[in-house]
Amino acid sequence: QVQLQESGPGLVKPSETLSLNCTVSGGSISTYYWSWIRQPPGKGLEWIGYISNTGSTNFNPSLTSRVFMSVDTSKNQFSLRLSSVSAADTAVYYCARTWPMVATGYFDLWGQGTLVTVSS
Amino acid sequence: DIQMTQSPSSLSASVGDRVTITCRASQRIGNSLAWYQHKPGQAPRLLVFAASSLQTGVPSRFSGSGSGAEYTLTISSLQPEDFATYYCQQHYTPPVTFGQGTRLEIK
């Protein structure tokens, strides 16, 4: 079955760029929208944004100035970059499959999440 | 952004109990409401979308209902594997937003 797995550094310094990858296995990345969602410690879930297989994107307005997403269909992988991070960006980051393919989708498949800590 | 408020924030119950979790939106959301189950160290799991549509593979003891700005998730007879945290999410207006979660614990 289709599985998602996040990967990337678990520690990022303040003001630097957080970079994560999500690998899709057991299925093609060429359908669906693919989202990033995060959960700071002790807080709720926050949708960061999505990317399609063709590279079109939609971001949460609260983060749009710092977010970049890309997709590599040859690797069945999509990526998140969040620039100028601070301690407030410390969170568990999830990748998720989004359905239907609209800005108001829900998430029918998730990765297990990866904790990223912002600290010097 | 639409604010989603869940109640209660935590709940203790026993195996076999009937449990209801409520999610209130800051405006009407046209039945565009999803529910998720999350266990520590695992990927969150979609249970319900469009307020009352059960995701494939989800046991029928789970059900969703509601309309307007108020929605509920009901578990008709709690099983040991149901103890987890549950989140609602509106998929009516971007950006989609989530409730703060309801932690369901064993009594």
Coordinates of N, CA and C in Angstrom, one line a residue:
Chain A
Q1 N 0.8 -1.2 0.0 CA 0.0 0.0 0.0 C 0.9 1.2 0.0
V2 N 0.3 2.4 -0.3 CA 1.0 3.6 -0.4 C 1.4 4.1 1.0
Q3 N 2.7 4.5 1.1 CA 3.2 5.0 2.4 C 4.0 6.2 2.1
L4 N 4.0 7.1 3.1 CA 4.8 8.4 3.1 C 5.8 8.3 4.2
Q5 N 7.0 8.8 3.9 CA 8.1 8.9 4.9 C 8.8 10.2 4.8
E6 N 8.8 10.9 5.9 CA 9.5 12.2 6.0 C 11.0 11.9 6.3
S7 N 11.9 12.8 5.8 CA 13.3 12.7 6.1 C 13.9 14.1 6.1
G8 N 15.0 14.3 6.9 CA 15.7 15.5 6.9 C 16.3 15.8 8.3
P9 N 17.1 16.9 8.4 CA 17.7 17.2 9.7 C 16.7 17.4 10.8
G10 N 17.1 16.9 12.0 CA 16.3 17.0 13.2 C 16.6 18.3 14.0
L11 N 17.7 19.0 13.6 CA 18.1 20.2 14.3 C 18.5 21.2 13.3
V12 N 17.9 22.4 13.4 CA 18.2 23.5 12.5 C 18.5 24.8 13.4
K13 N 19.5 25.5 13.0 CA 19.9 26.7 13.7 C 18.9 27.9 13.4
P14 N 18.7 28.8 14.4 CA 17.8 29.9 14.1 C 18.4 30.7 12.9
S15 N 17.4 31.3 12.2 CA 17.7 32.1 11.0 C 18.0 31.3 9.7
E16 N 18.3 30.0 9.9 CA 18.6 29.1 8.8 C 17.4 28.6 8.1
T17 N 17.6 27.7 7.1 CA 16.5 27.1 6.4 C 16.2 25.7 6.7
L18 N 15.0 25.4 7.1 CA 14.6 24.0 7.3 C 14.3 23.3 6.0
S19 N 14.8 22.1 5.8 CA 14.6 21.4 4.6 C 14.2 19.9 4.9
L20 N 13.0 19.5 4.3 CA 12.5 18.2 4.5 C 12.1 17.6 3.2
N21 N 12.2 16.3 3.1 CA 11.7 15.5 2.0 C 10.7 14.5 2.4
C22 N 9.8 14.2 1.5 CA 8.8 13.2 1.8 C 8.8 12.2 0.6
T23 N 9.1 11.0 0.8 CA 9.1 10.0 -0.2 C 7.8 9.2 -0.2
V24 N 7.2 9.0 -1.4 CA 6.0 8.3 -1.6 C 6.4 6.9 -2.1
S25 N 6.0 5.9 -1.4 CA 6.3 4.5 -1.8 C 5.0 3.7 -2.0
G26 N 5.0 2.8 -2.9 CA 3.9 1.9 -3.2 C 2.8 2.6 -4.1
G27 N 3.1 3.7 -4.6 CA 2.2 4.4 -5.5 C 2.8 5.6 -6.2
S28 N 2.1 6.1 -7.2 CA 2.7 7.2 -7.9 C 2.4 8.6 -7.3
I29 N 3.3 9.5 -7.4 CA 3.1 10.9 -6.9 C 2.3 11.7 -7.9
S30 N 2.1 11.1 -9.1 CA 1.5 11.8 -10.2 C 0.0 12.1 -10.2
T31 N -0.6 11.8 -9.1 CA -2.0 12.2 -8.9 C -2.0 12.7 -7.5
Y32 N -3.1 13.4 -7.1 CA -3.2 14.0 -5.8 C -2.4 15.3 -5.6
Y33 N -2.8 16.0 -4.6 CA -2.0 17.1 -4.1 C -1.3 16.6 -2.9
W34 N -0.1 17.1 -2.6 CA 0.7 16.6 -1.5 C 1.0 17.8 -0.5
S35 N 0.7 17.6 0.7 CA 0.7 18.7 1.7 C 1.8 18.5 2.8
W36 N 2.1 19.6 3.4 CA 2.9 19.5 4.6 C 2.1 20.1 5.8
I37 N 2.1 19.5 6.9 CA 1.4 19.9 8.1 C 2.3 19.8 9.3
R38 N 2.2 20.7 10.2 CA 3.1 20.7 11.4 C 2.3 20.8 12.7
Q39 N 3.0 20.4 13.8 CA 2.4 20.4 15.1 C 3.5 20.8 16.1
P40 N 3.5 22.1 16.5 CA 4.4 22.5 17.6 C 4.1 21.7 18.9
P41 N 5.1 21.5 19.7 CA 4.9 20.8 21.0 C 3.8 21.4 21.8
G42 N 2.8 20.6 22.2 CA 1.7 21.0 23.0 C 0.7 21.9 22.3
K43 N 0.8 22.0 21.0 CA -0.2 22.8 20.2 C -0.9 22.0 19.2
G44 N -1.7 22.7 18.4 CA -2.5 22.0 17.4 C -1.8 21.9 16.1
L45 N -2.5 21.3 15.1 CA -2.0 21.0 13.8 C -2.2 22.3 12.9
E46 N -1.2 22.6 12.1 CA -1.2 23.7 11.2 C -0.9 23.3 9.8
W47 N -1.8 23.5 8.8 CA -1.5 23.2 7.5 C -0.5 24.2 6.9
I48 N 0.6 23.8 6.3 CA 1.6 24.6 5.7 C 1.4 25.0 4.3
G49 N 1.0 23.9 3.5 CA 0.8 24.2 2.1 C 0.8 22.9 1.3
Y50 N 0.4 23.0 0.0 CA 0.5 21.8 -0.8 C 1.2 22.0 -2.1
I51 N 1.6 21.0 -2.8 CA 2.1 21.0 -4.1 C 1.5 19.9 -4.9
S52 N 1.3 20.2 -6.2 CA 0.8 19.1 -7.1 C 1.9 18.5 -7.8
N53 N 1.6 17.4 -8.6 CA 2.6 16.7 -9.3 C 3.2 17.6 -10.4
T54 N 2.5 18.6 -10.8 CA 3.0 19.5 -11.9 C 3.7 20.7 -11.3
G55 N 3.7 20.8 -9.9 CA 4.5 21.9 -9.3 C 3.7 23.1 -8.9
S56 N 2.4 23.1 -9.1 CA 1.5 24.2 -8.6 C 1.4 24.1 -7.1
T57 N 1.4 25.3 -6.5 CA 1.4 25.3 -5.0 C 0.4 26.2 -4.5
N58 N 0.1 26.0 -3.2 CA -0.8 26.9 -2.4 C -0.3 26.8 -1.0
F59 N -0.1 28.0 -0.4 CA 0.5 28.0 1.0 C -0.5 28.7 1.9
N60 N -0.3 28.3 3.2 CA -1.0 29.1 4.3 C -0.5 30.5 4.3
P61 N -1.4 31.5 4.2 CA -1.0 32.9 4.2 C -0.1 33.3 5.4
S62 N -0.2 32.5 6.5 CA 0.7 32.9 7.7 C 2.1 32.5 7.4
L63 N 2.4 31.7 6.4 CA 3.8 31.2 6.2 C 4.3 31.5 4.8
T64 N 3.4 32.0 3.9 CA 3.7 32.0 2.5 C 5.0 32.7 2.2
S65 N 5.4 33.7 2.9 CA 6.7 34.5 2.6 C 7.9 33.6 2.9
R66 N 7.8 32.6 3.6 CA 9.0 31.8 4.0 C 9.0 30.4 3.4
V67 N 8.0 30.0 2.7 CA 7.8 28.6 2.3 C 8.1 28.4 0.8
F68 N 8.8 27.3 0.6 CA 9.0 26.9 -0.8 C 8.8 25.4 -0.9
M69 N 8.1 24.9 -1.9 CA 7.9 23.5 -2.1 C 8.3 23.1 -3.5
S70 N 8.8 21.9 -3.6 CA 9.1 21.3 -4.9 C 8.7 19.9 -5.0
V71 N 8.7 19.4 -6.2 CA 8.4 18.0 -6.4 C 9.3 17.4 -7.4
D72 N 9.7 16.1 -7.2 CA 10.6 15.4 -8.1 C 9.9 14.1 -8.4
T73 N 9.2 14.1 -9.6 CA 8.4 12.9 -9.9 C 9.3 11.7 -10.2
S74 N 10.5 11.9 -10.6 CA 11.4 10.8 -11.0 C 11.8 10.0 -9.7
K75 N 11.8 10.7 -8.6 CA 12.1 10.1 -7.3 C 10.9 9.8 -6.5
N76 N 9.7 10.2 -7.0 CA 8.4 10.0 -6.2 C 8.6 10.7 -4.9
Q77 N 9.1 12.0 -4.9 CA 9.4 12.7 -3.7 C 9.0 14.2 -3.8
F78 N 8.5 14.7 -2.7 CA 8.3 16.2 -2.7 C 9.0 16.8 -1.5
S79 N 9.2 18.1 -1.5 CA 10.1 18.7 -0.5 C 9.5 20.0 0.0
L80 N 10.0 20.3 1.3 CA 9.6 21.6 1.9 C 10.8 22.3 2.3
R81 N 10.9 23.6 2.0 CA 11.9 24.4 2.6 C 11.2 25.6 3.3
L82 N 11.6 25.9 4.5 CA 11.1 27.0 5.3 C 12.3 27.8 5.8
S83 N 12.3 29.0 5.4 CA 13.4 29.9 5.6 C 13.3 30.7 6.9
S84 N 14.4 31.3 7.3 CA 14.5 32.2 8.4 C 13.7 31.6 9.7
V85 N 14.1 30.4 10.0 CA 13.4 29.7 11.1 C 13.7 30.3 12.5
S86 N 12.8 30.2 13.4 CA 13.0 30.6 14.8 C 12.5 29.4 15.7
A87 N 12.6 29.6 17.0 CA 12.1 28.6 17.9 C 10.6 28.3 17.7
A88 N 9.9 29.2 17.2 CA 8.4 29.0 17.0 C 8.2 28.0 15.9
D89 N 9.2 27.7 15.1 CA 9.1 26.7 14.0 C 9.4 25.3 14.5
T90 N 9.8 25.1 15.7 CA 10.0 23.8 16.3 C 8.7 23.0 16.3
A91 N 8.7 21.9 15.7 CA 7.4 21.1 15.5 C 7.7 19.7 15.0
V92 N 6.7 18.9 15.1 CA 6.7 17.7 14.3 C 6.1 18.0 12.9
Y93 N 6.8 17.7 11.9 CA 6.4 18.0 10.5 C 5.9 16.7 9.9
Y94 N 4.7 16.8 9.3 CA 4.1 15.7 8.6 C 3.9 16.0 7.1
C95 N 4.1 15.0 6.3 CA 3.7 15.1 4.9 C 2.4 14.2 4.8
A96 N 1.5 14.7 3.9 CA 0.2 14.0 3.8 C -0.3 14.1 2.4
R97 N -1.1 13.1 2.0 CA -1.7 13.1 0.7 C -3.1 13.9 0.8
T98 N -3.3 14.7 -0.1 CA -4.5 15.6 0.0 C -5.5 15.2 -1.1
W99 N -6.8 15.1 -0.6 CA -7.9 14.8 -1.6 C -9.1 15.5 -1.1
P100 N -9.9 16.0 -2.0 CA -9.7 16.1 -3.5 C -8.6 17.1 -3.8
M101 N -8.3 17.2 -5.1 CA -7.2 18.1 -5.5 C -7.7 19.6 -5.6
V102 N -8.0 20.1 -4.4 CA -8.4 21.5 -4.3 C -7.8 22.1 -3.1
A103 N -7.9 23.4 -2.9 CA -7.3 24.1 -1.8 C -8.0 23.7 -0.5
T104 N -9.1 23.1 -0.6 CA -9.9 22.8 0.6 C -10.0 21.3 0.7
G105 N -8.9 20.6 0.6 CA -9.0 19.1 0.7 C -8.8 18.6 2.1
Y106 N -9.0 17.3 2.3 CA -8.6 16.7 3.6 C -7.5 15.8 3.3
F107 N -7.0 15.0 4.3 CA -5.7 14.3 4.2 C -6.0 12.8 4.5
D108 N -5.9 12.1 3.4 CA -6.3 10.7 3.5 C -5.2 9.7 3.8
L109 N -3.9 10.2 3.8 CA -2.8 9.4 4.1 C -1.7 10.3 4.6
W110 N -1.1 9.9 5.8 CA -0.1 10.7 6.4 C 1.2 9.9 6.6
G111 N 2.3 10.7 6.7 CA 3.6 10.1 7.2 C 3.5 10.0 8.7
Q112 N 4.5 9.4 9.3 CA 4.6 9.3 10.8 C 5.1 10.6 11.4
G113 N 5.7 11.5 10.6 CA 6.1 12.8 11.2 C 7.6 12.7 11.6
T114 N 8.2 13.9 11.5 CA 9.6 14.0 12.0 C 9.7 15.3 12.8
L115 N 10.4 15.2 13.9 CA 10.5 16.3 14.8 C 11.7 17.2 14.3
V116 N 11.5 18.4 14.1 CA 12.5 19.4 13.8 C 12.6 20.4 14.9
T117 N 13.8 20.5 15.5 CA 14.0 21.5 16.6 C 14.9 22.6 16.1
V118 N 14.4 23.8 16.4 CA 15.2 25.0 16.0 C 16.0 25.5 17.2
S119 N 17.3 25.4 17.2 CA 18.1 25.7 18.4 C 19.5 25.9 17.9
S120 N 20.2 26.8 18.6 CA 21.6 27.1 18.3 C 22.5 26.1 19.1
Chain B
D1 N -9.1 33.3 9.2 CA -9.2 31.8 9.2 C -10.3 31.3 10.1
I2 N -10.9 30.2 9.7 CA -12.0 29.6 10.5 C -11.3 28.9 11.7
Q3 N -11.8 29.3 12.9 CA -11.4 28.6 14.2 C -12.2 27.4 14.5
M4 N -11.5 26.3 14.9 CA -12.2 25.1 15.2 C -12.0 24.8 16.7
T5 N -13.1 24.6 17.4 CA -13.0 24.3 18.8 C -13.6 23.0 19.2
Q6 N -12.7 22.1 19.7 CA -13.2 20.8 20.1 C -13.5 20.7 21.6
S7 N -14.5 19.9 21.9 CA -14.8 19.6 23.3 C -15.3 18.2 23.5
P8 N -14.9 17.6 24.6 CA -13.9 18.1 25.6 C -12.5 18.1 25.1
S9 N -11.6 18.6 25.8 CA -10.2 18.5 25.4 C -9.6 17.2 25.8
S10 N -10.2 16.6 26.9 CA -9.8 15.2 27.2 C -11.0 14.5 27.8
L11 N -10.9 13.2 27.8 CA -12.1 12.4 28.1 C -11.6 11.0 28.6
S12 N -12.1 10.6 29.7 CA -11.9 9.3 30.2 C -13.1 8.4 30.0
A13 N -12.9 7.2 29.5 CA -14.0 6.3 29.2 C -13.5 4.9 29.3
S14 N -14.5 4.0 29.3 CA -14.2 2.5 29.5 C -14.5 1.8 28.2
V15 N -13.9 0.6 28.0 CA -14.2 -0.2 26.9 C -15.7 -0.5 26.9
G16 N -16.3 -0.4 25.7 CA -17.7 -0.6 25.6 C -18.6 0.7 25.7
D17 N -18.0 1.8 26.2 CA -18.8 3.0 26.3 C -19.1 3.6 25.0
R18 N -20.1 4.4 24.9 CA -20.4 5.3 23.8 C -19.9 6.6 24.1
V19 N -19.1 7.2 23.1 CA -18.4 8.4 23.3 C -18.7 9.4 22.2
T20 N -18.9 10.6 22.5 CA -19.2 11.7 21.5 C -18.2 12.8 21.7
I21 N -17.6 13.3 20.7 CA -16.7 14.4 20.7 C -17.3 15.5 19.8
T22 N -17.3 16.7 20.2 CA -17.9 17.8 19.5 C -16.8 18.8 18.9
C23 N -17.1 19.3 17.7 CA -16.3 20.2 17.0 C -17.1 21.4 16.6
R24 N -16.8 22.6 17.0 CA -17.6 23.8 16.6 C -16.7 24.7 15.8
A25 N -17.2 25.2 14.7 CA -16.5 26.1 13.8 C -16.9 27.5 14.1
S26 N -16.1 28.5 13.8 CA -16.4 29.9 14.1 C -17.4 30.4 13.0
Q27 N -17.7 29.6 12.0 CA -18.7 30.0 11.0 C -19.3 28.7 10.4
R28 N -20.3 28.8 9.7 CA -20.9 27.6 9.1 C -19.9 27.1 8.0
I29 N -19.8 25.7 8.0 CA -18.7 25.2 7.1 C -19.3 24.1 6.1
G30 N -20.6 24.1 5.9 CA -21.3 23.4 4.9 C -20.9 21.9 4.9
N31 N -20.9 21.3 6.0 CA -20.6 19.8 6.1 C -19.2 19.4 5.7
S32 N -18.3 20.4 5.5 CA -16.9 20.2 5.1 C -16.0 19.9 6.3
L33 N -16.2 18.8 6.9 CA -15.5 18.5 8.2 C -15.0 17.1 8.2
A34 N -13.7 17.0 8.5 CA -13.1 15.7 8.6 C -12.6 15.4 10.1
W35 N -12.5 14.1 10.4 CA -12.1 13.7 11.7 C -10.9 12.7 11.5
Y36 N -9.9 12.9 12.4 CA -8.7 12.0 12.4 C -8.5 11.4 13.7
Q37 N -7.8 10.2 13.7 CA -7.4 9.6 14.9 C -5.8 9.6 14.9
H38 N -5.2 9.9 16.0 CA -3.8 9.9 16.1 C -3.3 9.3 17.4
K39 N -2.5 8.3 17.2 CA -1.8 7.6 18.3 C -0.3 8.0 18.3
P40 N 0.3 8.0 19.5 CA 1.7 8.5 19.6 C 2.6 7.7 18.7
G41 N 3.5 8.3 18.0 CA 4.4 7.7 17.2 C 3.9 7.1 15.9
Q42 N 2.6 7.3 15.6 CA 2.0 6.8 14.4 C 1.6 7.9 13.5
A43 N 1.3 7.6 12.3 CA 0.7 8.5 11.3 C -0.7 8.8 11.7
P44 N -1.2 10.0 11.7 CA -2.6 10.2 11.9 C -3.4 9.5 10.8
R45 N -4.7 9.1 11.2 CA -5.5 8.3 10.3 C -6.8 9.0 10.1
L46 N -7.2 9.2 8.8 CA -8.5 9.8 8.4 C -9.6 8.8 8.8
L47 N -10.6 9.3 9.5 CA -11.8 8.5 9.9 C -13.0 8.9 9.1
V48 N -13.3 10.2 9.0 CA -14.5 10.7 8.4 C -14.2 11.9 7.6
F49 N -14.8 12.1 6.5 CA -14.7 13.3 5.7 C -16.1 13.7 5.3
A50 N -16.3 15.0 4.9 CA -17.6 15.5 4.5 C -18.6 15.3 5.6
A51 N -18.2 15.4 6.8 CA -19.0 15.3 8.0 C -19.5 13.9 8.4
S52 N -19.9 13.1 7.4 CA -20.5 11.9 7.8 C -20.0 10.7 6.9
S53 N -19.1 10.9 6.0 CA -18.7 9.8 5.1 C -17.5 9.1 5.7
L54 N -17.7 7.8 6.0 CA -16.7 7.0 6.6 C -15.6 6.6 5.6
Q55 N -14.4 6.9 6.0 CA -13.3 6.5 5.1 C -13.2 5.0 5.0
T56 N -12.8 4.5 3.8 CA -12.7 3.1 3.6 C -11.8 2.4 4.6
G57 N -12.3 1.3 5.2 CA -11.5 0.5 6.2 C -11.8 0.9 7.6
V58 N -12.5 2.0 7.8 CA -12.7 2.5 9.2 C -13.9 1.7 9.8
P59 N -13.8 1.2 11.0 CA -14.9 0.4 11.5 C -16.2 1.2 11.7
S60 N -17.3 0.5 11.5 CA -18.6 1.1 11.5 C -19.0 1.7 12.9
R61 N -18.3 1.3 13.9 CA -18.6 1.9 15.3 C -18.3 3.4 15.3
F62 N -17.5 3.9 14.3 CA -17.2 5.3 14.2 C -18.3 6.0 13.3
S63 N -18.8 7.1 13.7 CA -19.8 7.8 12.8 C -19.6 9.3 13.1
G64 N -19.9 10.1 12.0 CA -19.8 11.5 12.1 C -21.2 12.1 11.7
S65 N -21.5 13.2 12.3 CA -22.8 13.9 12.0 C -22.6 15.4 12.3
G66 N -23.7 16.1 12.0 CA -23.7 17.5 12.2 C -24.1 18.3 11.0
S67 N -24.1 19.6 11.2 CA -24.5 20.6 10.2 C -24.1 22.0 10.6
G68 N -24.1 22.9 9.7 CA -23.9 24.3 10.0 C -22.5 24.5 10.6
A69 N -22.4 24.8 11.8 CA -21.1 25.0 12.5 C -20.8 24.0 13.6
E70 N -21.7 23.0 13.8 CA -21.4 22.1 14.9 C -21.5 20.7 14.4
Y71 N -20.5 19.9 14.8 CA -20.3 18.5 14.3 C -19.9 17.6 15.4
T72 N -20.2 16.3 15.3 CA -19.8 15.4 16.3 C -19.2 14.1 15.7
L73 N -18.3 13.5 16.4 CA -17.8 12.2 16.1 C -18.3 11.3 17.2
T74 N -18.9 10.2 16.9 CA -19.4 9.2 17.9 C -18.7 7.9 17.7
I75 N -18.3 7.3 18.8 CA -17.8 5.9 18.8 C -18.8 5.1 19.6
S76 N -19.5 4.2 18.9 CA -20.6 3.6 19.5 C -20.3 2.6 20.7
S77 N -19.2 2.0 20.6 CA -18.7 1.0 21.6 C -17.2 1.0 21.6
L78 N -16.6 1.7 22.6 CA -15.2 1.8 22.6 C -14.4 0.5 22.6
Q79 N -13.4 0.4 21.8 CA -12.5 -0.7 21.8 C -11.2 -0.3 22.3
P80 N -10.4 -1.3 22.8 CA -9.1 -0.9 23.4 C -8.2 -0.1 22.4
E81 N -8.3 -0.4 21.1 CA -7.5 0.3 20.1 C -8.0 1.7 19.8
D82 N -9.1 2.1 20.4 CA -9.6 3.5 20.1 C -9.1 4.6 21.0
F83 N -8.3 4.2 22.0 CA -7.8 5.2 22.9 C -6.6 5.9 22.2
A84 N -6.9 7.2 21.9 CA -6.0 8.0 21.0 C -6.4 9.5 21.2
T85 N -5.8 10.3 20.4 CA -6.2 11.7 20.3 C -7.0 11.9 19.0
Y86 N -8.1 12.7 19.0 CA -8.9 12.9 17.8 C -8.9 14.3 17.5
Y87 N -8.8 14.6 16.2 CA -8.8 16.0 15.7 C -9.9 16.2 14.6
C88 N -10.5 17.3 14.6 CA -11.4 17.7 13.5 C -10.6 18.7 12.6
Q89 N -11.1 18.8 11.4 CA -10.5 19.7 10.4 C -11.6 20.2 9.5
Q90 N -11.7 21.5 9.3 CA -12.6 22.0 8.3 C -11.9 22.1 6.9
H91 N -12.7 21.6 5.9 CA -12.2 21.6 4.5 C -13.2 22.4 3.7
Y92 N -13.6 23.6 4.2 CA -14.6 24.4 3.6 C -13.9 25.6 2.9
T93 N -13.0 26.3 3.7 CA -12.4 27.5 3.2 C -10.9 27.5 3.4
P94 N -10.1 27.8 2.5 CA -8.7 27.9 2.7 C -8.3 29.1 3.6
P95 N -7.3 29.0 4.5 CA -6.5 27.7 4.7 C -7.3 26.8 5.6
V96 N -7.2 25.5 5.3 CA -7.9 24.5 6.1 C -7.3 24.6 7.5
T97 N -8.1 24.4 8.5 CA -7.7 24.5 9.9 C -8.2 23.3 10.7
F98 N -7.5 23.1 11.8 CA -7.8 21.9 12.7 C -8.3 22.4 14.1
G99 N -9.0 21.5 14.8 CA -9.3 21.7 16.2 C -8.0 21.3 17.0
Q100 N -8.1 21.6 18.3 CA -6.9 21.5 19.1 C -6.7 20.0 19.6
G101 N -7.7 19.2 19.4 CA -7.6 17.8 19.7 C -8.4 17.4 21.0
T102 N -8.8 16.2 21.0 CA -9.5 15.6 22.2 C -8.8 14.3 22.5
R103 N -8.2 14.2 23.7 CA -7.5 13.1 24.1 C -8.4 12.1 24.8
L104 N -8.6 10.9 24.3 CA -9.4 9.9 24.8 C -8.6 8.9 25.6
E105 N -8.8 8.8 26.9 CA -8.0 8.0 27.8 C -8.9 6.9 28.4
I106 N -8.2 5.8 28.8 CA -8.8 4.7 29.5 C -9.2 5.1 30.9
K107 N -10.4 4.8 31.3 CA -10.8 5.1 32.7 C -10.4 3.9 33.6

